[in-house]
Coordinates of N, CA and C in Angstrom, one line a residue:
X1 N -40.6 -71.3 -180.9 CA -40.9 -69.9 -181.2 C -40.9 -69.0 -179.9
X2 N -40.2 -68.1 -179.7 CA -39.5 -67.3 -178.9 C -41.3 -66.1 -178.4
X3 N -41.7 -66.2 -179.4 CA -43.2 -64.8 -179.5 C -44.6 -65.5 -179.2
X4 N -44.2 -67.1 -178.7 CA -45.7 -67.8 -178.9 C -46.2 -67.2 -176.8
X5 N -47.6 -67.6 -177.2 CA -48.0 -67.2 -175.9 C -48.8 -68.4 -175.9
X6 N -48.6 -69.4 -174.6 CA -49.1 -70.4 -174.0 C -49.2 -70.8 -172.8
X7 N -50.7 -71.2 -172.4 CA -50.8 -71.9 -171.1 C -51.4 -73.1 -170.4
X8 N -50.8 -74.0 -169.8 CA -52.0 -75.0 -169.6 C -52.5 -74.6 -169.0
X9 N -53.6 -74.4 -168.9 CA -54.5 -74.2 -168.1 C -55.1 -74.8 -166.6
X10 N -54.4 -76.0 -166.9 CA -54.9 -77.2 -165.7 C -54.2 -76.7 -164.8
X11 N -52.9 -77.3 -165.6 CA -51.2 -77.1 -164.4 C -51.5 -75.3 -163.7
X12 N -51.6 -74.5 -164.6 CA -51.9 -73.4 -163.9 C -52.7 -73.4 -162.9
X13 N -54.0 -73.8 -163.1 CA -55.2 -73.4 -162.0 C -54.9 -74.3 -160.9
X14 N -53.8 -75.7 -161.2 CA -53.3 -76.4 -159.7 C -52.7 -75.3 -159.0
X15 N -51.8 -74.6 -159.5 CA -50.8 -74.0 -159.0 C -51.1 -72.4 -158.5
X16 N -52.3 -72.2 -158.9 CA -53.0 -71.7 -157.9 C -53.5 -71.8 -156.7
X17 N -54.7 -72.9 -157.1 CA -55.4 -74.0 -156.1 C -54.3 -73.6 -154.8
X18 N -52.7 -74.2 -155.3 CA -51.7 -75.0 -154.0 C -51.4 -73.6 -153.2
X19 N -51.4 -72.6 -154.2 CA -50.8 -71.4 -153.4 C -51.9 -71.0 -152.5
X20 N -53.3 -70.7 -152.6 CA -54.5 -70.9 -151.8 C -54.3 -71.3 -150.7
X21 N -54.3 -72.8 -150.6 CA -54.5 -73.7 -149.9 C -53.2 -73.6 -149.0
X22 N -52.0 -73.4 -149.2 CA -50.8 -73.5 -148.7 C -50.7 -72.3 -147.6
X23 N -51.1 -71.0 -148.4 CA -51.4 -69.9 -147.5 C -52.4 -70.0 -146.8
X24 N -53.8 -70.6 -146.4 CA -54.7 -70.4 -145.7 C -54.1 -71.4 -144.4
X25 N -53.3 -72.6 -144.8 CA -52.9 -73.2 -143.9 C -52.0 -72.7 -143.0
X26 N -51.4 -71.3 -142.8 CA -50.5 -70.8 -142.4 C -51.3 -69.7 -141.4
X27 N -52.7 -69.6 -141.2 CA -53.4 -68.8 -140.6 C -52.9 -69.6 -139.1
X28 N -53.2 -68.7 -137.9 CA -52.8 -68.8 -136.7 C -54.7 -69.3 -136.3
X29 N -54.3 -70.1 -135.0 CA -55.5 -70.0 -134.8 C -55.7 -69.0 -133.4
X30 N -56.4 -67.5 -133.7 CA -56.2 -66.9 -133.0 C -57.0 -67.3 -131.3
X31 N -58.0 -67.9 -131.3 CA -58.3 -68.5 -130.1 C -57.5 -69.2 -129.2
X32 N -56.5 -70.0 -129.7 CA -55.4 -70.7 -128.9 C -54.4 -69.8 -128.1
X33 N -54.3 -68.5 -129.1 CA -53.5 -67.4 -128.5 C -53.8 -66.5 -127.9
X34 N -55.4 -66.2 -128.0 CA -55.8 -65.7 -126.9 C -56.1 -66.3 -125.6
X35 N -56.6 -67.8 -125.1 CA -57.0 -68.3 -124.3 C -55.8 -68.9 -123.6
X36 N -55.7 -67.9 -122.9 CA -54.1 -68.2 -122.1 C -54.3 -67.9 -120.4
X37 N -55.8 -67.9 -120.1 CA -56.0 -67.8 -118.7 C -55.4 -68.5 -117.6
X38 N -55.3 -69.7 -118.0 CA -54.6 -71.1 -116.6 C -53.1 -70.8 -117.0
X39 N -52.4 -70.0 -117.8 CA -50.7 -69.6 -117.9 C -50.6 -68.4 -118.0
X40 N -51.5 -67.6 -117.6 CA -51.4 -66.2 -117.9 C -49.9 -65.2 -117.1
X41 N -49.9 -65.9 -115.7 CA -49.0 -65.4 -115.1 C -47.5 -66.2 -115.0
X42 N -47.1 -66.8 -116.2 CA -45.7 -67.5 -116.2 C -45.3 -65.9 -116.7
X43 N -43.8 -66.0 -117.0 CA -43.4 -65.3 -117.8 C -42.9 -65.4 -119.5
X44 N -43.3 -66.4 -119.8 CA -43.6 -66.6 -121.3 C -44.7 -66.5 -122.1
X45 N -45.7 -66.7 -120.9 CA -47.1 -65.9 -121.3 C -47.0 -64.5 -121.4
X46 N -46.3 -63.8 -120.3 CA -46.4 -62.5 -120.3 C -45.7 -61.9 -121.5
X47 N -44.5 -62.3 -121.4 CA -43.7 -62.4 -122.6 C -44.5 -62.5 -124.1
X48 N -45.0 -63.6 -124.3 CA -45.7 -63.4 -125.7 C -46.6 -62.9 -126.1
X49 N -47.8 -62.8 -124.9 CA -49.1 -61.6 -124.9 C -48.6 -60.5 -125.3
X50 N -47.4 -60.2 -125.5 CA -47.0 -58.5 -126.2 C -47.0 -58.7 -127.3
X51 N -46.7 -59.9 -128.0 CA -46.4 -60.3 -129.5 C -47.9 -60.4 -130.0
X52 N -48.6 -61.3 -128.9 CA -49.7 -61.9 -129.7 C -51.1 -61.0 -130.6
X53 N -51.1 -60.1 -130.4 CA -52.1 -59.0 -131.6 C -51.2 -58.8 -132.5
X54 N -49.6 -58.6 -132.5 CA -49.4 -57.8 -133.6 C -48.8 -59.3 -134.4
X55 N -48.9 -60.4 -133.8 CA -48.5 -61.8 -135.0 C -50.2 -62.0 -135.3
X56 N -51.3 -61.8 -134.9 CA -52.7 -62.0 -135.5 C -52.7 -60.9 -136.7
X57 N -52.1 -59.7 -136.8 CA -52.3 -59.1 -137.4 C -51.4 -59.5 -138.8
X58 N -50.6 -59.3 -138.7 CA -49.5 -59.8 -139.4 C -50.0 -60.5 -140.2
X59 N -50.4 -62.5 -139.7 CA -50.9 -63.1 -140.2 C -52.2 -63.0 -141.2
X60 N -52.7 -62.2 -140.8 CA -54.6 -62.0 -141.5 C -53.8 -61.2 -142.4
X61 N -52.7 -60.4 -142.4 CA -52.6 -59.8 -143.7 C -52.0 -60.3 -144.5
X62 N -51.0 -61.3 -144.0 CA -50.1 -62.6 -145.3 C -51.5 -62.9 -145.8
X63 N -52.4 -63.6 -145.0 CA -53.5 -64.6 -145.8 C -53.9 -63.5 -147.0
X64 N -54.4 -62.6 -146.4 CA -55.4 -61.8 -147.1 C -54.6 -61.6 -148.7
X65 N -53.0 -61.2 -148.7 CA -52.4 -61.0 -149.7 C -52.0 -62.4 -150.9
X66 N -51.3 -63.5 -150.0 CA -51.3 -64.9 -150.4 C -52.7 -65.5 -151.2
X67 N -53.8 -65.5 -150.1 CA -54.5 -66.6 -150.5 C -55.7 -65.9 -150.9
X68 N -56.2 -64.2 -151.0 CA -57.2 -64.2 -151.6 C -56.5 -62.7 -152.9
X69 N -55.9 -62.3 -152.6 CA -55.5 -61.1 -153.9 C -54.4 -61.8 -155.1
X70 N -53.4 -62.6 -154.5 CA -52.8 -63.0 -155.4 C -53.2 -64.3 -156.0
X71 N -54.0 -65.1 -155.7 CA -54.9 -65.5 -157.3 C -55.9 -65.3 -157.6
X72 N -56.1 -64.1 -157.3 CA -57.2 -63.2 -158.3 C -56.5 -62.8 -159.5
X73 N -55.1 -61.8 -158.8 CA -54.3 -61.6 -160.0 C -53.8 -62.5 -161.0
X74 N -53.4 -63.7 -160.5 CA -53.2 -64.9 -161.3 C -54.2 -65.3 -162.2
X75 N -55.3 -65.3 -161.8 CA -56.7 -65.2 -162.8 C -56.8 -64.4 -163.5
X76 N -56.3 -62.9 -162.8 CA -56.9 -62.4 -164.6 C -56.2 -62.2 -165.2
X77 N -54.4 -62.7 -165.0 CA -52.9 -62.9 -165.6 C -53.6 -63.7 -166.6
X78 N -54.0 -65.0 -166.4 CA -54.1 -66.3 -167.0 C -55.4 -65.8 -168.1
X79 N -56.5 -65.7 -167.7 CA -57.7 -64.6 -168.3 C -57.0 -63.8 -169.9
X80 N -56.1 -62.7 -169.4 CA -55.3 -61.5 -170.2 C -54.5 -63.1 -171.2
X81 N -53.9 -63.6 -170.7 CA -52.9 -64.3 -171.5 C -53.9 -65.3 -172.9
X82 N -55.0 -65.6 -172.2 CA -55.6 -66.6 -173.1 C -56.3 -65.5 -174.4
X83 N -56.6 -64.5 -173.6 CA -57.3 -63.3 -174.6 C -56.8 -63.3 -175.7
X84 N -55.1 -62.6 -175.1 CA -54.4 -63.0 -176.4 C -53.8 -63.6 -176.8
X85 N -54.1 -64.6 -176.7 CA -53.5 -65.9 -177.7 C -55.1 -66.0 -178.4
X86 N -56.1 -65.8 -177.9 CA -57.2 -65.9 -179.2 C -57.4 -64.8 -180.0
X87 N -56.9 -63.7 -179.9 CA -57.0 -62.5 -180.5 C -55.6 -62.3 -181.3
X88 N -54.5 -63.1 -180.9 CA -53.6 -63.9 -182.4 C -54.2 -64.9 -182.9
X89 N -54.4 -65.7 -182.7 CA -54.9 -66.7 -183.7 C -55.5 -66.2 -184.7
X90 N -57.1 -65.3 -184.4 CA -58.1 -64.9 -184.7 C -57.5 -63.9 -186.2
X91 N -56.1 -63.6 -185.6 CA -55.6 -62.0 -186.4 C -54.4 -62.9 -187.8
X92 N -54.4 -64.8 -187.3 CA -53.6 -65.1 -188.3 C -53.7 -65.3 -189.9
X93 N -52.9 -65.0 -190.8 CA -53.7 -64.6 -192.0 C -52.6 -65.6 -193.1
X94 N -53.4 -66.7 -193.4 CA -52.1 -67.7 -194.4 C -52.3 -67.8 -195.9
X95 N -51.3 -67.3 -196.2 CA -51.1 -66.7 -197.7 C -50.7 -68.1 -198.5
X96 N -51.7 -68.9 -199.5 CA -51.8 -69.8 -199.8 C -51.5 -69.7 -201.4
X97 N -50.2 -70.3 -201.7 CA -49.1 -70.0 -203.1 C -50.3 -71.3 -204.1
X98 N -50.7 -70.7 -205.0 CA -51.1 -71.7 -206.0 C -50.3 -72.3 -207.2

């Protein structure tokens, strides 16, 4: 049926879960990139200290979009979808031929 509306539920809330989890593991750890005293004066330090605020920034806002707004939205996707699938069911009406 081409009109049905269905979800597992499980496999979904994994596939959330993984997206979560996958994005938070992509956070920077910004102390390693600040604490650059004993190499401060190579030129690859100097070099990347120009990068390094605006890749902290960057990163906090992948996370923030990845791992906390987009499965919220997926929740209340999943939420909306189950709604109505109980608000068809609820609405099905079977015409019983005697």
């Amino acid at each position: 049926m081409n009109d049905r509306v269905s979800i597992e539920t499980e496999k979904y809330n994994d596939i959330v879960l993984e997206i979560t989890n996958t994005a938070s593991d992509c956070l920077l750890d910004e102390e390693v990139l600040l604490d650059t005293e004993e190499i401060i004066h190579t030129n690859i330090t100097s070099l990347l200290s120009r990068y390094n605020e605006r890749i902290n920034v960057v990163t906090k806002k992948y996370h923030m979009q990845s791992a906390q707004s987009l499965p919220k939205a997926l929740d209340a996707l999943k939420e909306s979808i189950e709604e109505t699938d109980r608000k068809a069911a609820a609405n099905i009406k079977a015409k019983v031929n005697k």
